[in-house]
Short mmCIF file of C-alpha atoms in Angstrom, two decimals:
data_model
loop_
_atom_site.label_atom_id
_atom_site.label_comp_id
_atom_site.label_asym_id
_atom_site.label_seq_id
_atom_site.Cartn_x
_atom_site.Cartn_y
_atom_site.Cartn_z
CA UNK A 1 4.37 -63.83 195.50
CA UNK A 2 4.34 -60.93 198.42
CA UNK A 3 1.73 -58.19 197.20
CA UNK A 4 0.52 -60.31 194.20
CA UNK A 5 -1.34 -63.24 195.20
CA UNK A 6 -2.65 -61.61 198.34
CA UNK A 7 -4.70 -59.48 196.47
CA UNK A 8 -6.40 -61.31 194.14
CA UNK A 9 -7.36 -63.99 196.99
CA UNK A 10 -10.64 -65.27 196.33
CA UNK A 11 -12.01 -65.44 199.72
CA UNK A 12 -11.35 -61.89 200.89
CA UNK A 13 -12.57 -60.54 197.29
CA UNK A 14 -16.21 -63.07 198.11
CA UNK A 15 -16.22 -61.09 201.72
CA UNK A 16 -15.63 -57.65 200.35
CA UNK A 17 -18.57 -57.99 197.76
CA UNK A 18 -20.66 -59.51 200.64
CA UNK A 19 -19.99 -56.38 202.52
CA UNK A 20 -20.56 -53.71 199.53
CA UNK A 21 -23.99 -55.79 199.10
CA UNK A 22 -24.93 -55.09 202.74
CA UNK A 23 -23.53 -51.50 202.78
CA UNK A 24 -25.06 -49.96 199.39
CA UNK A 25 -28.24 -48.36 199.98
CA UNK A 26 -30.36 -49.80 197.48
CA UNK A 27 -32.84 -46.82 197.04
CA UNK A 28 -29.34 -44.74 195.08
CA UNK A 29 -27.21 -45.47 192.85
CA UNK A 30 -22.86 -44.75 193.35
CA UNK A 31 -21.08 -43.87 190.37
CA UNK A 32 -17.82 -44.36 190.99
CA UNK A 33 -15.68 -42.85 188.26
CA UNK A 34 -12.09 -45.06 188.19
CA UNK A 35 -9.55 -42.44 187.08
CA UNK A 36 -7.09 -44.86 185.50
CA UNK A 37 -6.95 -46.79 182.68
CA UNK A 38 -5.16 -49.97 185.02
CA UNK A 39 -8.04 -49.90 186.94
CA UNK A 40 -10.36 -50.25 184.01
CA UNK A 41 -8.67 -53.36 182.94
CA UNK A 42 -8.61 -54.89 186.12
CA UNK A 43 -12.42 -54.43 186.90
CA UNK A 44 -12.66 -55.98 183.16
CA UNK A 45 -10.07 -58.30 183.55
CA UNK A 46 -11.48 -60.01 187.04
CA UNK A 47 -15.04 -59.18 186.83
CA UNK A 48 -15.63 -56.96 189.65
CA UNK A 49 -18.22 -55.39 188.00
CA UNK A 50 -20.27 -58.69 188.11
CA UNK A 51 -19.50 -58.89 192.02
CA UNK A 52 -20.83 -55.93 192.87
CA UNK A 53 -24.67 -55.00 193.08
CA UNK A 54 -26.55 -52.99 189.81
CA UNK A 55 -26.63 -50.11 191.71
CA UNK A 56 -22.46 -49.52 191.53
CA UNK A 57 -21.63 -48.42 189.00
CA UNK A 58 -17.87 -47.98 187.50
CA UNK A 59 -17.33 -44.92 185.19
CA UNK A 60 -14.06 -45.09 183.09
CA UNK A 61 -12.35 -41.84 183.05
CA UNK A 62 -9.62 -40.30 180.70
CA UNK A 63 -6.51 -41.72 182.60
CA UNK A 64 -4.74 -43.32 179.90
CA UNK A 65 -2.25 -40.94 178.44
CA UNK A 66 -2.27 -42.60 174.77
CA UNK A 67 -6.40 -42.05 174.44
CA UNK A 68 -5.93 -38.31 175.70
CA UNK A 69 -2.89 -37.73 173.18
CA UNK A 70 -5.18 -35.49 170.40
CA UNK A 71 -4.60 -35.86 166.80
CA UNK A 72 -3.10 -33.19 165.97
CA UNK A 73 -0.10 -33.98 168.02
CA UNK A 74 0.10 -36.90 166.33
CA UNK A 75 0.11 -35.42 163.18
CA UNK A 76 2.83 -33.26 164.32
CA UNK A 77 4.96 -36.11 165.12
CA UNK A 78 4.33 -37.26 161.46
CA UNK A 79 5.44 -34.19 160.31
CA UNK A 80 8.35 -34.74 162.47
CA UNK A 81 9.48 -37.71 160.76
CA UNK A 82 8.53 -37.48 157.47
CA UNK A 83 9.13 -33.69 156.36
CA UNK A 84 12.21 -32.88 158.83
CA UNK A 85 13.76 -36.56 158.32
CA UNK A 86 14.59 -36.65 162.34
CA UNK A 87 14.57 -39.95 164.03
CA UNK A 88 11.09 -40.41 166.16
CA UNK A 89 11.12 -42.12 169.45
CA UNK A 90 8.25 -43.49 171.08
CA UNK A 91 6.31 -45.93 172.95
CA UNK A 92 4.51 -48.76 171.42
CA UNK A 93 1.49 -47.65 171.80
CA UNK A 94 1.86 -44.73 169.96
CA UNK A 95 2.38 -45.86 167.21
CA UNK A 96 -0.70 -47.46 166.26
CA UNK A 97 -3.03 -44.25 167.42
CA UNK A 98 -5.18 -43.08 164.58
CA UNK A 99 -3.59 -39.87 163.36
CA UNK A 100 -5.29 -37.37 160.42
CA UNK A 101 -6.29 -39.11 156.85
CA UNK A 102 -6.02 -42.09 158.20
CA UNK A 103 -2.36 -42.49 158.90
CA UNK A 104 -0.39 -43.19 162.24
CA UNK A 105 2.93 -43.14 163.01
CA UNK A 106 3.16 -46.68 162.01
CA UNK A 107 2.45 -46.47 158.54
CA UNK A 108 3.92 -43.31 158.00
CA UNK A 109 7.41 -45.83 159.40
CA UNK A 110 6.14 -48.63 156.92
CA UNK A 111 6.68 -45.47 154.42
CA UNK A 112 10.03 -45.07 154.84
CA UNK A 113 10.08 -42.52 157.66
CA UNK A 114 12.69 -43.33 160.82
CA UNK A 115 10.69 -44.10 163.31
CA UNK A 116 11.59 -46.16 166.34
CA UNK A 117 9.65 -48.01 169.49
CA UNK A 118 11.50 -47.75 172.60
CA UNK A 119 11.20 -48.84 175.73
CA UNK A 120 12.50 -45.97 177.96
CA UNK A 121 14.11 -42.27 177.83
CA UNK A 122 17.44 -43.90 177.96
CA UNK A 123 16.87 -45.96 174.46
CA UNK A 124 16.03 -42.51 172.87
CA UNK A 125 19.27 -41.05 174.58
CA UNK A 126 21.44 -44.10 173.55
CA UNK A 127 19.83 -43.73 169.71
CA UNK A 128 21.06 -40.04 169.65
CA UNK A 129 24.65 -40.81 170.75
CA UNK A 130 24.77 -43.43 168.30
CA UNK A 131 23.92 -41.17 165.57
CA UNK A 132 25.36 -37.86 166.20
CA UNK A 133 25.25 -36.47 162.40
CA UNK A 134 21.12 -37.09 162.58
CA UNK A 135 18.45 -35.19 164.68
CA UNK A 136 16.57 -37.45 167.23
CA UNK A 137 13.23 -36.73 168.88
CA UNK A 138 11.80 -38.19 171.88
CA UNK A 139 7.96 -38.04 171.45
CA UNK A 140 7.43 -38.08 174.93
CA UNK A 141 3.71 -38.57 176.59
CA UNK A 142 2.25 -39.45 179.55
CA UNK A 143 1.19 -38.75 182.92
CA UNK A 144 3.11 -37.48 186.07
CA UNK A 145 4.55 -40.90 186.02
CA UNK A 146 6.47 -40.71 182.79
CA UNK A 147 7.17 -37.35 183.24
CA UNK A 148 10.38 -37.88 185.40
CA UNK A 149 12.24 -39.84 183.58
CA UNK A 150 11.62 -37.48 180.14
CA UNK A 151 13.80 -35.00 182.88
CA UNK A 152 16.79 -37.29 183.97
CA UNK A 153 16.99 -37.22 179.96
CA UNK A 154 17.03 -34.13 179.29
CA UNK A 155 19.35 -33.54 182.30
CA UNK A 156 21.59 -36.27 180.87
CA UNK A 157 21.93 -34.62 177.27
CA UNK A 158 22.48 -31.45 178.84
CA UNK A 159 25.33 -32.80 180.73
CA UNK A 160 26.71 -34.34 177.69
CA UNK A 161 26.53 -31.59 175.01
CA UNK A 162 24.21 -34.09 173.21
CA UNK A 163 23.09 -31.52 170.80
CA UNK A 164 21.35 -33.78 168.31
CA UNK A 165 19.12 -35.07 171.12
CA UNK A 166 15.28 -33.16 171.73
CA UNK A 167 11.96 -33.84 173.28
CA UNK A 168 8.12 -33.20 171.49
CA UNK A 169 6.97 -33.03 174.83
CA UNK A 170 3.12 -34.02 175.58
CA UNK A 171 3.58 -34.52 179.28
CA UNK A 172 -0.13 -33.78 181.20
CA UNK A 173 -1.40 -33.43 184.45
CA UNK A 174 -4.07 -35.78 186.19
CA UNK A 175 -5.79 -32.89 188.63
CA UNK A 176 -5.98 -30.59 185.90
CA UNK A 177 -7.83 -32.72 183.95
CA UNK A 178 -10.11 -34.20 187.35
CA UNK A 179 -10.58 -30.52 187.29
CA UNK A 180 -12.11 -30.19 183.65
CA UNK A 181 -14.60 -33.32 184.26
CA UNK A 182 -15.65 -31.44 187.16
CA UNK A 183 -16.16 -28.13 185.78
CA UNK A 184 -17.94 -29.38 182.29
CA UNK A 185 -20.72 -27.40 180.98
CA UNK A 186 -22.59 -30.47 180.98
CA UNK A 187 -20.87 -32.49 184.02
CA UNK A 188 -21.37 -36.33 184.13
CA UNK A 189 -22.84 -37.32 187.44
CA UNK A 190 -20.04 -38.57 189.90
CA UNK A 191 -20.13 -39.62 193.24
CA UNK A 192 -16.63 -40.33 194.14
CA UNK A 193 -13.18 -41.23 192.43
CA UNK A 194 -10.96 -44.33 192.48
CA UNK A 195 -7.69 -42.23 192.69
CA UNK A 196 -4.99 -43.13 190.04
CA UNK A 197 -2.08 -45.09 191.46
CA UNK A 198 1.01 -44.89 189.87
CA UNK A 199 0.85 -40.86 189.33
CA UNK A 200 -0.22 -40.76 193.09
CA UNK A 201 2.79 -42.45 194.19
CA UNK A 202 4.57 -39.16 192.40
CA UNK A 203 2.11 -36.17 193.15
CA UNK A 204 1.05 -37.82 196.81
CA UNK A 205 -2.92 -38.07 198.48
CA UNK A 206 -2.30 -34.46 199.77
CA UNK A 207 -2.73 -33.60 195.97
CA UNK A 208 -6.79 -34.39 196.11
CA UNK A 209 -7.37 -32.73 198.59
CA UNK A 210 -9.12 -29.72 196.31
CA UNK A 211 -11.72 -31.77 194.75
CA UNK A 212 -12.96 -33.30 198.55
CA UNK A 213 -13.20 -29.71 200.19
CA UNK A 214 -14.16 -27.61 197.10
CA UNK A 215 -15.94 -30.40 195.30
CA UNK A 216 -17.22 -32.32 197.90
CA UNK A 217 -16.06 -35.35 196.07
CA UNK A 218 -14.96 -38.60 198.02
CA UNK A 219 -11.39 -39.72 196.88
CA UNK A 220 -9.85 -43.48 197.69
CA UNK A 221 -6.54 -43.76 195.88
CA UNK A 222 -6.69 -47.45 195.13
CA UNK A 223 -4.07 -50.18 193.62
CA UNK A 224 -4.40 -52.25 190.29
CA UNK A 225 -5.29 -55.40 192.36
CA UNK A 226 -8.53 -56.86 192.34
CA UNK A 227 -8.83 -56.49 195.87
CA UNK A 228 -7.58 -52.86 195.83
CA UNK A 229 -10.15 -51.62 193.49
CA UNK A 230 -12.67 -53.54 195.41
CA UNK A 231 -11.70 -52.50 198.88
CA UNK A 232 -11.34 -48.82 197.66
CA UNK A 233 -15.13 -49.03 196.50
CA UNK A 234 -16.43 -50.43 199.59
CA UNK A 235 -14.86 -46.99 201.21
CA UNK A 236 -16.30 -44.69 198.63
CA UNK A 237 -19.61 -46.08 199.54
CA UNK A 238 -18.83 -45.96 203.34
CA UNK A 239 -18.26 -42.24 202.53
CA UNK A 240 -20.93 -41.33 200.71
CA UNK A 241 -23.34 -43.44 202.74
CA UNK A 242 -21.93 -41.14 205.56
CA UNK A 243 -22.26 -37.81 203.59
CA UNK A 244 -18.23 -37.86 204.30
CA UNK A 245 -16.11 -36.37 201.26
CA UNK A 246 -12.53 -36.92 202.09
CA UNK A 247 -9.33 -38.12 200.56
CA UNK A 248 -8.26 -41.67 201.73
CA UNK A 249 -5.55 -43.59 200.51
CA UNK A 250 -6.01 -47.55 199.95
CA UNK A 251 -2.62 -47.78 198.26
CA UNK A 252 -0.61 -47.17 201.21
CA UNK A 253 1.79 -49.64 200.42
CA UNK A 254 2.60 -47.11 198.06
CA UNK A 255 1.56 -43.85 198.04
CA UNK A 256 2.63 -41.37 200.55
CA UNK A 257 0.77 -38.25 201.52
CA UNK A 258 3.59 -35.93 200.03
CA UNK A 259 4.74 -38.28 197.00
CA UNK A 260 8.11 -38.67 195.26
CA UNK A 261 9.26 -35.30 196.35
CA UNK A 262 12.53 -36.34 194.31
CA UNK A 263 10.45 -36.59 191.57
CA UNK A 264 8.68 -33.72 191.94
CA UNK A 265 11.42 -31.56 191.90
CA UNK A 266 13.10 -32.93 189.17
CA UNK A 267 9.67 -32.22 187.41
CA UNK A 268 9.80 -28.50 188.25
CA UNK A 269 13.20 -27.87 187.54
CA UNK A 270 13.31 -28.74 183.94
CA UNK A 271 9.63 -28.26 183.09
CA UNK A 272 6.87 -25.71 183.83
CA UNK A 273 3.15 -25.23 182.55
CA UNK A 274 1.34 -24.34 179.30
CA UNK A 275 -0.81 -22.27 179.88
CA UNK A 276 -3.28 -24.42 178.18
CA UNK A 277 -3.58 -27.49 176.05
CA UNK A 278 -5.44 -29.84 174.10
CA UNK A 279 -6.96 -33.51 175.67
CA UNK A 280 -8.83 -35.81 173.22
CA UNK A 281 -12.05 -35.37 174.70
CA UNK A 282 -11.79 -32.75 177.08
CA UNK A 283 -10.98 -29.95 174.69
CA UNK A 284 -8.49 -27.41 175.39
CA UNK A 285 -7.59 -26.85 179.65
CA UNK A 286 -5.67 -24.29 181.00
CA UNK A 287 -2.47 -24.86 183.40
CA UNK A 288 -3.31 -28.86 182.17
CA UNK A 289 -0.15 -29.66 180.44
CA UNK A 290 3.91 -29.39 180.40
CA UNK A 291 6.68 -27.55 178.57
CA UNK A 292 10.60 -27.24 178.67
CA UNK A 293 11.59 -24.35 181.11
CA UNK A 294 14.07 -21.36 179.71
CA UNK A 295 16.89 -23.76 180.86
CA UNK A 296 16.41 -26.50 178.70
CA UNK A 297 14.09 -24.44 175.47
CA UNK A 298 16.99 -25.67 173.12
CA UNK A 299 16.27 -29.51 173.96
CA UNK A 300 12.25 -28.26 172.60
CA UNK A 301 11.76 -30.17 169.53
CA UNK A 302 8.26 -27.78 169.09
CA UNK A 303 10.72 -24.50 169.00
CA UNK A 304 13.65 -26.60 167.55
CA UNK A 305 11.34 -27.70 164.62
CA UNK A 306 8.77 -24.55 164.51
CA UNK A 307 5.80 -27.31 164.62
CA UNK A 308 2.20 -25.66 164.23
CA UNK A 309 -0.76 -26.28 165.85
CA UNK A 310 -2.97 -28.50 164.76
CA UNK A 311 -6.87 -29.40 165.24
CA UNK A 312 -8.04 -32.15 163.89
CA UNK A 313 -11.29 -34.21 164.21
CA UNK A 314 -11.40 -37.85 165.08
CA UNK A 315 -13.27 -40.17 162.71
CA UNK A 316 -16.89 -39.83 162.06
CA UNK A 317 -18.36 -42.01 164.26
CA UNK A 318 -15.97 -42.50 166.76
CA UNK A 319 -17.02 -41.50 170.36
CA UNK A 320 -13.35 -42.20 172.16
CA UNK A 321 -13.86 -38.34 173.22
CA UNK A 322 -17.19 -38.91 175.51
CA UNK A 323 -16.06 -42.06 176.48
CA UNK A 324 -12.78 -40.61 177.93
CA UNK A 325 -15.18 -38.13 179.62
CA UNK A 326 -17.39 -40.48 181.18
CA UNK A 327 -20.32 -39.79 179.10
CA UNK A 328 -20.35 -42.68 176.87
CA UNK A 329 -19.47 -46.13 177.68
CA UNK A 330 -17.43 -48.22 174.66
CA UNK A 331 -21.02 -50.37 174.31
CA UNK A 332 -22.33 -46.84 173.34
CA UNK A 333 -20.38 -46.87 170.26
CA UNK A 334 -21.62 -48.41 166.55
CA UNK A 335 -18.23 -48.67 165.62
CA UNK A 336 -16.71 -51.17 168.36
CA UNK A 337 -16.50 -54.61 167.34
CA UNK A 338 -17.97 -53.62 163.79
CA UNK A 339 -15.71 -51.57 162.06
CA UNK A 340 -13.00 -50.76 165.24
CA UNK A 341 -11.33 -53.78 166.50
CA UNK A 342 -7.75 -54.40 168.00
CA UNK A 343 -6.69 -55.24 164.11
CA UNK A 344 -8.33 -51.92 162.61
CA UNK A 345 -8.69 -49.09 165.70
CA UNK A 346 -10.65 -46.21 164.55
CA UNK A 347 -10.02 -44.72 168.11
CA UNK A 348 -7.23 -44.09 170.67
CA UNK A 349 -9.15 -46.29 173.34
CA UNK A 350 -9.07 -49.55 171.47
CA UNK A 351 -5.19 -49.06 170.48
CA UNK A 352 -4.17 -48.44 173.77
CA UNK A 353 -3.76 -51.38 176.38
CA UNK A 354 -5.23 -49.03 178.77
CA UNK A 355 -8.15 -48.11 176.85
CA UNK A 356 -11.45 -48.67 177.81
CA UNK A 357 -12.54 -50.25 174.64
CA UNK A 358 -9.95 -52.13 174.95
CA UNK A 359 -10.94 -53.64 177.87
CA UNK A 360 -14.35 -54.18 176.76
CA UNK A 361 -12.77 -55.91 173.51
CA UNK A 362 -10.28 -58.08 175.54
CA UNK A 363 -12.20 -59.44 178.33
CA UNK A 364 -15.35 -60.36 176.57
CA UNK A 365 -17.79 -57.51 177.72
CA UNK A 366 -18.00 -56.54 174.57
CA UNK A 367 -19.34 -60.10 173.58
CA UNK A 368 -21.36 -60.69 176.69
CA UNK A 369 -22.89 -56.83 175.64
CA UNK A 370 -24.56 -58.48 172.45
CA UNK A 371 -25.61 -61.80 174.14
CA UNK A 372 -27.80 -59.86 176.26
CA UNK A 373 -29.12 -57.21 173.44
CA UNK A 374 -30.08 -60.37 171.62
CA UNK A 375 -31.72 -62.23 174.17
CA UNK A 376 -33.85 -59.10 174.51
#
């Protein structure tokens, strides 16, 4: 299959690790942050860690837009359901996110509440023309790459005088939050990014082009092949073996350096910024995050429903929030594989399938982790 099979080709990926082998200096050490939750489950999923020498090293970053969804949010789409009866709309893997005293969005539906999994904006739509007498919320999250389609929505029900119909939006933005990591009181030490590849082939390469001139940060925007994420490491470390720091773009058969400029505008015409808002793990970042514009406040289900803020705490224990910032790594935690598993999540990044515990859980790092603490 064209674009599949050629890059997961097991000859090319045994001549790319020869070549990172040759090409890392082995008196420093490249920490390679991959942005995106895809790419964490494909270095998982096809051991490219295990290819590459001890002295690359892949951080996981927060790019999975269920593990960065905070609590409280969650909580407010509880509140949604349960207290103002409206029918919730959301994406699988919402549902099963840890929300405040122990409940979730799943359980608070096993209680009687209305709420529904769908698969797209246009389910949500289609549940709200069905039901015209009931209120129905679209609990929308995600990236720049979900964050178009939550418009054509809105657009649509605008068009239609679908009154009934409203959006919680949690739409966030992936420089922003690049931004944030950067910025940290206590930074984590990064060399260079893998650059995300789905939200780049909305927002463009031109859109990194901050963090290599101000930053001095090395940028490859790589695919979810195993060959992609390889390739796009063998070019970080060609860059920082070079002292380069530039934006480069191994996803070409994809991304463009201006993006979906379709999409983009779609974006800004129904939405604009908060001026700040809350990440699991990063805290609270300014200009990070999306609202309705003045055009389209009455499709706001958080001024349609006066929903409050709310900070709450993950559970004791739980260290999703430095792992999402690169300080921890899932091993780090004493709750994964004791108490959290896929069955029982205590955390965002073992419910999501882009989480990074997750990943450990489901490709056996997790097990080959404790083979090695016991053989020492």
């Amino acid at each position: 299959m064209k674009y599949i099979d050629e890059f997961r080709e097991q000859t090319l990926a045994q001549k790319i690790a020869t070549a990172i082998k040759q090409e890392a200096d082995s008196n420093r050490t490249y920490r390679l942050m991959e942005f995106c939750g895809g790419h964490t489950h494909a270095i998982f999923r096809y051991g490219i860690q295990d290819l590459l020498p001890a002295n690359v090293e892949f951080i996981h970053g927060p790019g999975c837009p269920v593990c960065v969804l905070p609590i409280g949010r969650i909580d407010n789409a509880i509140e949604l359901a349960e207290q103002h009866k409206v029918i919730l709309c959301t994406y699988a893997d919402v549902l099963r996110v840890p929300a405040s005293q122990s409940n979730s969005l799943l359980k608070a539906k096993a209680a009687g509440s209305d709420i529904r999994m769908v698969y797209s904006t246009q389910d949500a739509l289609q549940i709200a023309r069905d039901n015209p007498t009931q209120e129905v919320v679209f609990f929308a999250i995600g990236f720049e790459t979900t964050t178009p389609p939550t418009a054509v929505a809105i657009k649509q029900a605008h068009a239609e005088g679908l009154h009934n119909f409203s959006v919680f939006c949690n739409h966030v933005l992936t420089p922003s939050a690049m931004l944030a990591i950067l910025d940290a009181p206590e930074p984590v030490a990064i060399d260079g990014f893998l650059g995300p590849s789905h939200v780049s082939t909305i927002i463009g390469s031109q859109a990194y082009n901050i963090f290599a001139e101000e930053y001095h940060k090395p940028i490859v925007i790589a695919g979810f092949e195993p060959l992609d994420v390889m390739q796009s490491s063998l070019m970080l470390i060609r860059q920082l073996n070079a002292h380069q720091h530039k934006v480069e773009n191994e996803y070409t058969r994809a991304v463009t350096p201006t993006g979906n400029v379709k999409a983009q505008q779609l974006m800004q015409e129904v939405f604009c910024l908060r001026e700040q808002f809350e990440w699991r793990g990063l805290g609270l970042i300014a200009n990070s995050a999306l609202k309705l514009n003045a055009d389209y406040t009455h499709f706001d289900a958080e001024l349609r429903f006066q929903l409050p803020a709310i900070s709450a705490t993950d559970v004791k224990g739980c260290e999703c929030p430095a792992i999402l910032r690169g300080a921890k790594r899932p091993v780090d935690c004493k709750l994964l594989g004791t108490v959290c598993t896929p069955e029982n999540p205590m955390g965002s990044c073992m419910v999501s399938s882009e989480g990074a515990c997750a990943a450990y859980w489901s490709y056996g790092r997790l097990r080959a982790s404790n083979k090695t603490e016991q053989a020492q």
